[in-house]
XYZ file of C-alpha atoms in Angstrom:
654
model
C 153.429 132.513 76.243
C 156.326 130.623 74.655
C 159.511 129.184 76.121
C 161.577 131.811 74.302
C 159.868 134.803 75.899
C 160.152 133.948 79.592
C 162.775 134.025 82.323
C 163.826 130.913 84.208
C 164.725 130.330 87.833
C 166.828 127.860 89.777
C 167.038 127.224 93.521
C 170.388 126.187 94.997
C 169.633 123.972 97.986
C 171.572 121.697 100.300
C 173.067 121.336 103.780
C 175.298 123.804 105.553
C 178.924 123.566 104.492
C 178.303 122.202 101.000
C 179.317 125.493 99.380
C 176.019 126.774 97.955
C 176.873 130.433 98.353
C 180.233 129.960 96.624
C 178.390 128.272 93.747
C 175.766 131.028 93.737
C 178.476 133.676 93.437
C 180.327 131.732 90.755
C 177.175 131.296 88.667
C 176.361 134.991 88.977
C 179.898 135.979 88.049
C 179.841 133.817 84.920
C 176.324 135.081 84.254
C 177.393 138.701 83.956
C 176.940 139.948 87.512
C 179.156 142.832 88.685
C 182.600 141.468 89.731
C 182.194 142.598 93.322
C 179.318 140.156 93.759
C 181.883 137.358 93.850
C 182.783 138.495 97.360
C 179.145 138.157 98.293
C 177.108 139.074 101.324
C 176.718 135.847 103.193
C 173.558 135.688 105.238
C 171.321 133.187 106.940
C 168.261 133.979 104.824
C 167.213 133.387 101.248
C 169.324 135.368 98.747
C 168.146 136.273 95.249
C 170.373 137.103 92.297
C 169.854 137.753 88.606
C 172.083 136.558 85.743
C 172.119 136.269 81.970
C 173.798 133.290 80.362
C 174.129 133.062 76.578
C 171.329 135.554 76.200
C 168.901 133.831 78.585
C 167.582 135.529 81.720
C 167.872 133.590 84.986
C 166.963 134.179 88.616
C 169.044 132.237 91.151
C 167.864 131.524 94.684
C 170.587 130.805 97.243
C 168.816 128.920 100.031
C 170.340 128.907 103.539
C 172.012 125.680 104.588
C 171.021 125.642 108.249
C 168.123 123.284 108.863
C 166.675 126.055 111.036
C 165.872 127.986 107.840
C 164.497 125.024 105.932
C 161.208 126.879 105.432
C 163.123 129.268 103.137
C 164.135 126.287 101.001
C 160.518 125.121 100.818
C 159.434 128.622 99.726
C 162.086 128.657 96.994
C 161.003 125.237 95.726
C 157.412 126.475 95.551
C 158.297 129.118 92.935
C 161.481 127.998 91.128
C 161.548 126.089 87.848
C 164.438 123.849 88.813
C 166.736 123.002 91.701
C 170.397 122.158 92.117
C 171.112 120.097 95.213
C 174.665 120.982 96.265
C 176.329 118.094 98.112
C 179.633 117.444 99.810
C 181.737 114.720 98.132
C 182.323 112.854 101.400
C 179.892 109.880 101.525
C 179.814 110.194 105.311
C 178.098 113.566 104.923
C 175.487 112.381 102.450
C 172.876 111.865 105.174
C 172.689 115.634 105.636
C 171.043 115.790 102.198
C 168.086 113.617 103.282
C 165.657 116.477 104.097
C 166.430 118.120 100.758
C 165.828 114.977 98.714
C 162.546 114.540 100.560
C 161.503 118.159 99.948
C 162.304 117.814 96.244
C 160.162 114.700 96.013
C 157.256 116.298 97.861
C 157.443 119.409 95.655
C 157.729 117.201 92.529
C 160.608 119.454 91.534
C 163.005 118.500 88.704
C 166.599 118.788 89.922
C 170.195 117.782 89.411
C 172.908 117.102 91.965
C 176.127 119.112 91.981
C 178.873 117.471 94.056
C 180.994 120.424 95.138
C 184.507 120.818 96.545
C 185.984 117.948 94.571
C 189.353 119.745 94.442
C 190.202 118.159 97.805
C 188.355 114.875 97.295
C 190.421 111.677 97.187
C 187.628 109.108 97.481
C 185.655 107.295 94.800
C 182.836 109.185 93.109
C 180.813 105.981 92.851
C 180.799 105.709 96.663
C 179.458 109.244 96.955
C 176.841 108.505 94.320
C 175.745 105.327 96.126
C 175.379 107.190 99.428
C 173.266 109.888 97.765
C 171.197 107.384 95.783
C 170.172 105.689 99.031
C 168.413 108.943 99.953
C 166.861 109.815 96.591
C 163.544 108.526 95.308
C 164.667 109.217 91.728
C 167.503 107.537 89.833
C 170.695 109.586 90.111
C 172.588 109.399 86.823
C 176.298 110.162 86.820
C 176.795 112.524 83.893
C 180.549 112.916 84.414
C 183.481 110.675 85.290
C 186.472 112.318 87.019
C 189.917 112.364 85.450
C 192.679 112.189 88.051
C 196.352 112.956 88.167
C 197.478 111.103 91.264
C 194.977 111.963 93.996
C 193.798 115.201 92.375
C 190.778 115.515 90.059
C 192.037 117.474 87.052
C 189.078 117.170 84.687
C 186.168 115.037 83.601
C 184.629 112.978 80.830
C 181.070 113.809 79.775
C 179.535 110.343 79.476
C 176.759 111.586 77.170
C 179.068 113.176 74.578
C 182.057 110.929 75.421
C 184.385 113.895 75.350
C 187.082 114.699 77.911
C 187.928 118.077 79.425
C 190.748 119.397 81.587
C 190.189 122.128 84.171
C 192.079 125.396 83.692
C 192.523 127.899 86.509
C 190.390 130.990 85.886
C 189.314 129.866 82.410
C 186.983 127.504 80.590
C 187.926 123.831 80.580
C 190.074 122.576 77.716
C 188.955 119.772 75.395
C 191.487 116.896 75.478
C 191.793 113.361 74.205
C 190.175 110.844 76.508
C 192.872 109.202 78.646
C 193.022 105.476 77.939
C 192.983 104.555 81.613
C 189.585 106.248 82.076
C 187.834 104.378 79.244
C 186.606 101.359 81.308
C 185.114 103.605 83.988
C 183.585 105.902 81.355
C 181.990 102.932 79.592
C 180.586 101.664 82.864
C 179.065 105.070 83.634
C 177.722 105.424 80.087
C 176.011 102.044 80.324
C 174.370 103.158 83.563
C 173.220 106.384 81.899
C 171.757 104.618 78.870
C 169.991 102.019 80.986
C 168.398 104.744 83.112
C 167.230 106.552 79.971
C 165.943 103.342 78.397
C 163.569 102.908 81.345
C 161.581 105.800 79.842
C 162.130 105.227 76.107
C 161.096 101.975 74.430
C 162.952 102.813 71.207
C 166.210 103.340 73.109
C 165.621 100.143 75.087
C 165.174 98.189 71.864
C 168.442 99.545 70.501
C 170.316 98.567 73.650
C 168.873 95.052 73.527
C 170.013 94.761 69.902
C 173.481 96.231 70.718
C 172.794 99.232 68.451
C 174.723 102.333 69.529
C 172.338 105.287 69.848
C 173.351 108.545 68.218
C 174.524 111.432 70.435
C 171.421 113.366 69.406
C 169.161 110.560 70.638
C 170.974 110.427 73.971
C 170.863 114.206 74.477
C 167.185 114.417 73.556
C 166.095 111.632 75.904
C 168.325 112.972 78.675
C 166.773 116.414 78.293
C 163.252 114.992 78.257
C 163.763 112.823 81.353
C 165.578 115.540 83.293
C 162.894 118.135 82.604
C 160.178 115.680 83.554
C 161.915 114.817 86.815
C 162.204 111.152 85.856
C 165.946 111.189 86.584
C 168.445 113.534 88.184
C 171.820 114.163 86.570
C 174.876 114.267 88.800
C 177.637 116.768 87.999
C 180.644 117.801 90.043
C 183.098 120.653 90.423
C 184.763 123.109 92.779
C 182.791 126.347 92.889
C 185.427 128.471 94.600
C 187.909 127.605 91.838
C 185.190 127.954 89.178
C 185.693 124.327 88.153
C 182.609 122.749 86.633
C 180.557 125.944 86.911
C 180.373 126.600 83.167
C 179.408 122.963 82.691
C 176.641 123.440 85.224
C 175.411 126.546 83.397
C 175.187 124.518 80.180
C 173.212 121.791 81.946
C 170.811 124.407 83.315
C 170.397 125.952 79.885
C 169.791 122.698 78.017
C 168.269 120.288 80.535
C 166.362 122.396 83.078
C 162.617 122.855 82.466
C 161.291 126.123 81.149
C 159.044 128.484 83.052
C 156.176 127.263 80.888
C 156.902 123.691 82.026
C 156.592 124.906 85.623
C 153.272 126.597 84.897
C 151.958 123.312 83.571
C 153.411 121.383 86.518
C 151.682 123.687 88.981
C 148.362 123.449 87.133
C 148.256 127.169 86.335
C 146.457 128.151 83.131
C 149.044 129.575 80.735
C 146.675 132.178 79.335
C 144.794 134.863 81.235
C 145.354 138.001 83.244
C 148.544 138.591 85.216
C 149.170 136.158 88.047
C 151.992 136.309 90.602
C 152.756 134.773 93.988
C 154.634 136.255 96.942
C 157.453 133.992 98.114
C 159.194 136.367 100.519
C 158.314 139.604 102.305
C 160.855 142.258 103.295
C 160.623 145.534 105.186
C 163.441 147.567 103.700
C 163.653 150.697 105.843
C 162.861 153.836 103.837
C 162.003 151.705 100.802
C 159.062 150.322 102.741
C 157.546 146.913 102.246
C 158.841 144.773 99.371
C 157.085 141.649 98.148
C 159.332 139.234 96.251
C 157.120 137.484 93.733
C 157.166 134.848 91.024
C 155.277 135.955 87.929
C 153.360 132.891 86.822
C 151.458 134.455 83.969
C 151.106 137.706 82.084
C 152.952 140.897 82.887
C 153.300 142.757 86.183
C 153.636 146.523 85.680
C 154.456 149.464 87.905
C 151.259 151.184 88.989
C 148.898 148.313 88.221
C 146.451 147.031 90.802
C 147.108 143.582 92.263
C 144.989 142.008 94.986
C 143.431 145.369 95.762
C 146.744 147.236 96.103
C 148.654 149.478 93.735
C 152.135 148.268 92.783
C 154.625 150.911 93.929
C 157.556 149.933 91.731
C 158.897 146.799 90.034
C 162.538 145.852 90.605
C 164.531 143.028 89.067
C 167.813 141.643 90.298
C 171.061 142.158 88.422
C 173.604 140.248 90.422
C 172.570 140.980 93.989
C 171.429 144.527 93.225
C 167.912 145.659 92.396
C 167.146 147.814 89.371
C 163.835 149.448 88.605
C 161.997 148.247 85.526
C 158.649 149.189 84.055
C 157.346 145.626 83.919
C 158.227 141.963 84.422
C 156.975 139.058 82.356
C 156.298 135.355 82.860
C 158.860 133.401 84.859
C 160.476 136.496 86.388
C 161.309 136.753 90.086
C 161.042 140.429 91.017
C 160.355 142.756 93.943
C 157.095 144.718 94.055
C 156.814 147.773 96.268
C 154.201 148.768 98.818
C 151.609 146.010 98.484
C 150.593 146.361 102.109
C 147.940 143.656 102.059
C 150.095 141.005 100.383
C 151.427 138.254 102.622
C 153.993 135.539 101.922
C 152.246 132.859 99.874
C 149.569 135.288 98.607
C 148.432 134.990 95.008
C 148.227 138.362 93.260
C 146.137 139.262 90.242
C 144.065 142.254 89.063
C 141.048 140.192 90.082
C 141.056 140.233 93.873
C 139.437 136.795 93.939
C 142.258 134.753 92.372
C 142.294 131.130 93.474
C 145.083 130.230 95.921
C 148.114 128.235 94.826
C 149.738 125.580 97.027
C 152.067 126.975 99.645
C 154.109 125.178 102.344
C 152.748 125.467 105.867
C 155.097 127.129 108.360
C 156.885 124.684 110.664
C 155.872 124.362 114.294
C 158.258 126.128 116.716
C 160.836 124.049 118.593
C 162.729 126.700 120.581
C 161.724 129.799 122.526
C 163.198 132.872 124.213
C 161.404 135.376 126.397
C 162.338 138.960 125.567
C 162.107 142.332 127.295
C 163.299 145.768 126.268
C 166.172 147.209 128.244
C 164.407 150.576 128.038
C 160.669 150.464 128.737
C 160.164 153.407 126.397
C 160.963 151.000 123.547
C 157.966 148.749 124.238
C 155.790 150.369 121.563
C 158.629 150.292 119.027
C 159.227 146.622 119.845
C 155.596 145.760 119.162
C 155.757 147.375 115.717
C 159.099 145.743 114.891
C 157.880 142.289 115.915
C 154.839 142.644 113.696
C 157.064 143.393 110.687
C 159.565 140.632 111.430
C 156.791 138.072 111.890
C 155.428 139.123 108.500
C 158.879 138.574 106.966
C 159.400 135.207 108.638
C 156.460 132.765 108.683
C 158.531 130.318 110.759
C 158.666 132.819 113.638
C 155.868 132.987 116.194
C 155.382 135.857 118.644
C 153.532 134.499 121.671
C 152.142 136.490 124.591
C 151.902 133.947 127.373
C 148.660 134.417 129.345
C 150.068 132.373 132.239
C 153.386 134.187 132.676
C 152.766 137.512 130.912
C 155.997 137.099 128.948
C 156.578 137.953 125.303
C 158.164 134.850 123.804
C 159.907 134.481 120.453
C 159.313 130.962 119.166
C 161.225 129.611 116.201
C 163.310 126.850 114.687
C 166.349 126.902 116.950
C 169.103 128.951 118.490
C 170.552 130.187 115.179
C 167.122 131.224 113.936
C 166.235 133.231 117.045
C 169.697 134.813 117.245
C 169.232 136.003 113.662
C 165.900 137.563 114.664
C 167.498 139.316 117.649
C 170.318 140.583 115.454
C 167.822 142.022 112.977
C 165.877 143.710 115.766
C 169.112 145.311 116.963
C 170.458 146.403 113.575
C 167.316 147.327 111.673
C 165.193 148.656 114.542
C 167.867 149.709 117.081
C 166.245 147.732 119.875
C 168.281 146.563 122.838
C 166.668 143.449 124.246
C 167.286 141.193 127.201
C 166.466 137.513 126.796
C 165.856 134.717 129.202
C 164.499 131.209 129.324
C 160.676 131.314 129.186
C 158.960 130.549 132.456
C 157.092 127.276 132.641
C 153.327 127.549 133.038
C 153.143 125.612 136.296
C 149.830 125.141 138.072
C 148.908 124.306 141.653
C 146.277 122.236 143.355
C 145.583 120.842 146.830
C 145.659 117.325 148.251
C 143.103 117.643 151.073
C 140.130 119.821 152.098
C 140.391 122.844 154.359
C 137.902 125.198 156.024
C 138.512 128.819 156.972
C 136.478 131.622 158.412
C 137.330 135.251 157.631
C 135.779 138.512 158.789
C 136.530 141.832 157.212
C 135.570 144.853 159.282
C 136.673 148.412 158.803
C 135.156 151.558 160.258
C 136.010 154.915 158.832
C 133.934 158.057 158.799
C 130.459 157.405 157.392
C 129.650 153.927 156.111
C 132.071 151.204 157.188
C 132.864 147.896 155.533
C 131.766 144.506 156.825
C 131.643 140.945 155.520
C 131.855 137.535 157.143
C 132.381 134.255 155.243
C 133.147 130.645 156.040
C 134.538 128.731 153.066
C 135.526 125.157 152.433
C 137.968 124.177 149.689
C 138.427 120.657 148.377
C 140.417 118.989 145.596
C 138.676 117.878 142.385
C 139.715 115.335 139.782
C 142.497 116.296 137.390
C 141.093 118.381 134.592
C 137.737 119.080 136.270
C 138.547 122.750 136.805
C 137.010 125.247 139.245
C 133.654 124.828 140.926
C 131.748 127.157 143.260
C 129.006 125.781 145.487
C 126.554 127.896 147.446
C 125.273 126.223 150.654
C 123.973 129.311 152.383
C 120.701 128.825 154.217
C 118.598 131.252 156.168
C 120.051 134.311 154.476
C 123.357 134.274 156.380
C 124.795 135.925 153.282
C 122.255 137.889 151.226
C 121.737 136.579 147.696
C 123.020 139.783 146.085
C 126.490 139.270 147.607
C 127.007 135.613 146.677
C 128.146 136.316 143.072
C 130.843 138.592 144.514
C 132.066 135.728 146.722
C 132.197 133.361 143.726
C 134.033 135.926 141.600
C 136.578 136.691 144.315
C 137.161 132.994 145.033
C 138.018 132.282 141.389
C 140.168 135.410 141.078
C 142.130 134.587 144.249
C 142.968 131.142 142.873
C 144.878 132.816 140.024
C 147.892 132.862 142.348
C 148.465 130.152 144.908
C 151.120 129.352 147.481
C 153.790 128.767 144.814
C 152.754 131.831 142.830
C 150.865 129.939 140.086
C 147.176 129.419 139.252
C 145.328 126.878 141.398
C 143.296 124.385 139.375
C 140.866 121.524 139.948
C 139.422 122.878 143.151
C 135.926 123.261 144.592
C 135.058 126.249 146.791
C 131.952 126.024 148.949
C 130.373 128.940 150.781
C 128.906 127.365 153.914
C 128.187 130.269 156.259
C 128.644 133.984 156.758
C 127.369 137.203 158.195
C 126.542 140.699 157.026
C 125.659 144.211 158.132
C 122.596 145.860 156.676
C 124.459 149.111 156.082
C 128.183 148.350 155.866
C 128.191 145.160 153.767
C 129.030 145.458 150.083
C 130.358 143.428 147.133
C 133.814 144.841 147.821
C 133.741 143.819 151.483
C 132.677 140.249 150.641
C 135.381 140.000 147.990
C 137.999 141.058 150.520
C 136.803 138.555 153.124
C 136.733 135.809 150.500
C 140.341 136.492 149.484
C 141.430 136.296 153.117
C 139.671 132.959 153.676
C 140.927 131.383 150.433
C 144.541 132.386 151.013
C 144.533 130.983 154.538
C 142.777 127.779 153.465
C 145.223 127.098 150.632
C 148.161 127.091 153.019
C 146.449 124.415 155.144
C 145.204 122.200 152.288
C 148.532 120.503 151.488
C 149.238 122.535 148.328
C 151.136 120.822 145.533
C 152.877 122.123 142.434
C 151.720 120.725 139.096
C 153.943 120.724 136.040
C 152.747 120.430 132.432
C 153.706 117.192 130.711
C 153.984 117.279 126.933
C 153.649 114.480 124.437
C 156.842 114.692 122.375
C 157.497 113.014 119.041
C 161.101 113.067 117.842
C 161.743 112.474 114.130
C 165.271 111.393 113.217
C 167.358 108.921 111.179
C 167.069 105.506 112.806
C 170.811 105.251 113.405
C 170.339 107.911 116.099
C 167.217 106.437 117.728
C 169.010 105.059 120.785
C 170.752 108.420 121.307
C 167.384 110.180 121.276
C 165.989 107.773 123.852
C 168.926 108.426 126.166
C 168.529 112.158 125.660
C 164.854 112.011 126.617
C 165.620 109.911 129.681
C 168.087 112.495 130.970
C 165.257 115.040 130.751
C 162.873 112.994 132.909
C 161.126 111.685 129.811
C 159.076 108.485 129.856
C 159.617 106.644 126.570
C 156.360 105.389 125.055
C 157.953 103.605 122.109
C 159.323 104.119 118.634
C 158.512 103.031 115.095
C 159.529 103.769 111.514
C 158.064 107.021 110.276
C 155.555 106.262 107.490
C 156.844 107.317 104.100
C 160.330 108.106 105.445
C 162.497 105.026 104.872
C 165.352 104.877 107.376
C 163.723 107.361 109.782
C 162.074 106.721 113.135
C 159.588 108.481 115.365
C 160.315 108.245 119.083
C 157.412 109.104 121.366
C 157.684 110.110 124.993
C 156.020 112.058 127.778
C 158.367 114.824 128.904
C 157.929 117.623 131.468
C 157.690 120.991 129.711
C 160.290 122.295 132.164
C 162.818 119.936 130.534
C 162.188 120.870 126.904
C 164.085 124.155 126.717
C 167.183 123.548 124.621
C 166.099 120.049 123.625
C 166.388 120.905 119.932
C 169.980 122.080 120.432
C 171.053 118.813 122.058
C 169.034 116.759 119.610
C 170.611 118.323 116.553
C 174.098 118.056 118.012
C 173.583 114.293 118.314
C 171.938 113.727 114.906
C 174.143 115.671 112.456
C 171.611 118.491 112.608
C 168.806 116.319 111.238
C 166.632 115.533 114.258
C 163.554 117.557 115.068
C 160.448 117.139 117.174
C 156.869 118.205 117.656
C 155.021 118.531 120.923
C 151.607 119.110 122.417
C 150.291 119.424 125.960
C 149.217 116.094 127.408
C 148.422 116.471 131.101
C 149.399 117.997 134.440
C 151.347 115.960 136.970
C 152.718 116.579 140.456
C 156.189 118.082 140.267
C 159.002 116.282 142.102
C 159.845 117.630 145.516
C 163.157 119.220 144.566
C 161.545 121.194 141.754
C 158.599 122.245 143.928
C 160.980 123.446 146.629
C 162.975 125.440 144.097
C 159.823 127.076 142.754
C 158.570 127.817 146.260
C 161.846 129.545 147.153
C 161.630 131.646 143.999
C 158.015 132.580 144.771
C 158.941 133.737 148.292
C 161.520 136.241 147.058
């Protein structure tokens, strides 16, 4: 495999509103995509497009900007050769790029920064660069200096070549003489560039110390080497919707981005051997069936070949946003493979079914849930099938069947994420669904002991039914669970019926006075009576239910609510806001500290009732520029406040 024989790929990442999709469309348009692609189909999921620039084949991945689809960005970074972080020019919005800089560092992905929408920018580029640099673990090197006419940016100077260009509407930029007023700023930026490069090149450092001007070839070569290695990140700018700076970006991708072979080495994949591919996205495309979008790491993937125990039912590459069938795809290609039923997102595919796994990002824990029901019960079976397919497409979506409430709950990354799932269920599977807030898995217990006697007697033709029990119930320590104690003496209840009493006692506690399971309770069988002919397991179960239900009402029942341990992760400038937010939700703040390895970010820990967590992520993101998130786990049960218990009791009585 050589660099000249493989395709390359680039992921466009960045926060919502930075203009990634406009840049994606502009790159495709200048890369030979059909003109209609410029209008684009804007979606919330990962979009794939194919382009050819100056004879080189490229796959472009347009990653969604909403933080609720961040897992799609992580998937793209796992398979792409290079990334372009698209940023807004306003320094005040730089913080929104923090998760993307962190993901790039964790993926060890080479990247450059493209500052978009500069056609309306009146601030200083150095301020934007400083704000972004504060978030990046790598040196950000300004490759261009803006040329202005008044407040408007009309062109740029390439500080590596020291040549100036003027933007032209709908055409390539025009080479011009460098304006004299820009020379001091250009020299300042060039010095910064050379110093950054000299950090990785002793020969260049020696020249700078001796005031020897390096040749353009030396600068370009070191820049290319450092950029491909991820030692630095170039910073370019433009206005994608006006096609300004897009050709310049294409040239940077062509010259400075790593090759597919570089990526193979970076991932530790052997360059030689049988075909090797990895699924980075799964789609169920109606009549076309299941499609697995894959990165070909090595070799050639062909129609009809066997991969991971399945036969490839078609290979399709992307031209613009459209798929075209091809016989085969080689190293570096991002293509769709048909009907590999056993392949899952993240799967490694090879003719040898035992291929070693490659690293893959773990799906994020859910932070928002909605209970769903079909409006027509006849659609229940269809819903089950549709949910299975959608969960296969979206690893960040969890389908939970709550054992406590019996509800089917969609759990995901936020309101936008779950709304997108509901929209897909409606459009692709024609399912009309009702949604509601998931019920909280309350529990009940008792505060004091109670004793009840119950006799069940029924006489019908033939054998009748008879059972007599006296039961005591008593509270146990929190977390000690259910206990059954047999204190029968003298055969008041025959031994063969006692297991039925124990079974019925535990089953009856599944629904207490408030309508929820009763926990941490001891039931003691202290006395009883029987009939030699009419007594039976069923009769003793019925008598037991009667006694338990009456005893619960007298034992000072109390509602228990689950309390979760919540850890909020957010930029430290919002820490006080998060604490106030938790307090309004009956949270008890445990403390906060800087998150290890995340400079400028805090973790706030609190104990919060589960009943107060619905919608927390919505409020949290609204107060943290969309950056805050949290994780949770069950901590303990606690007595619910009186007002909540009364509300639940009223609902249970209806």
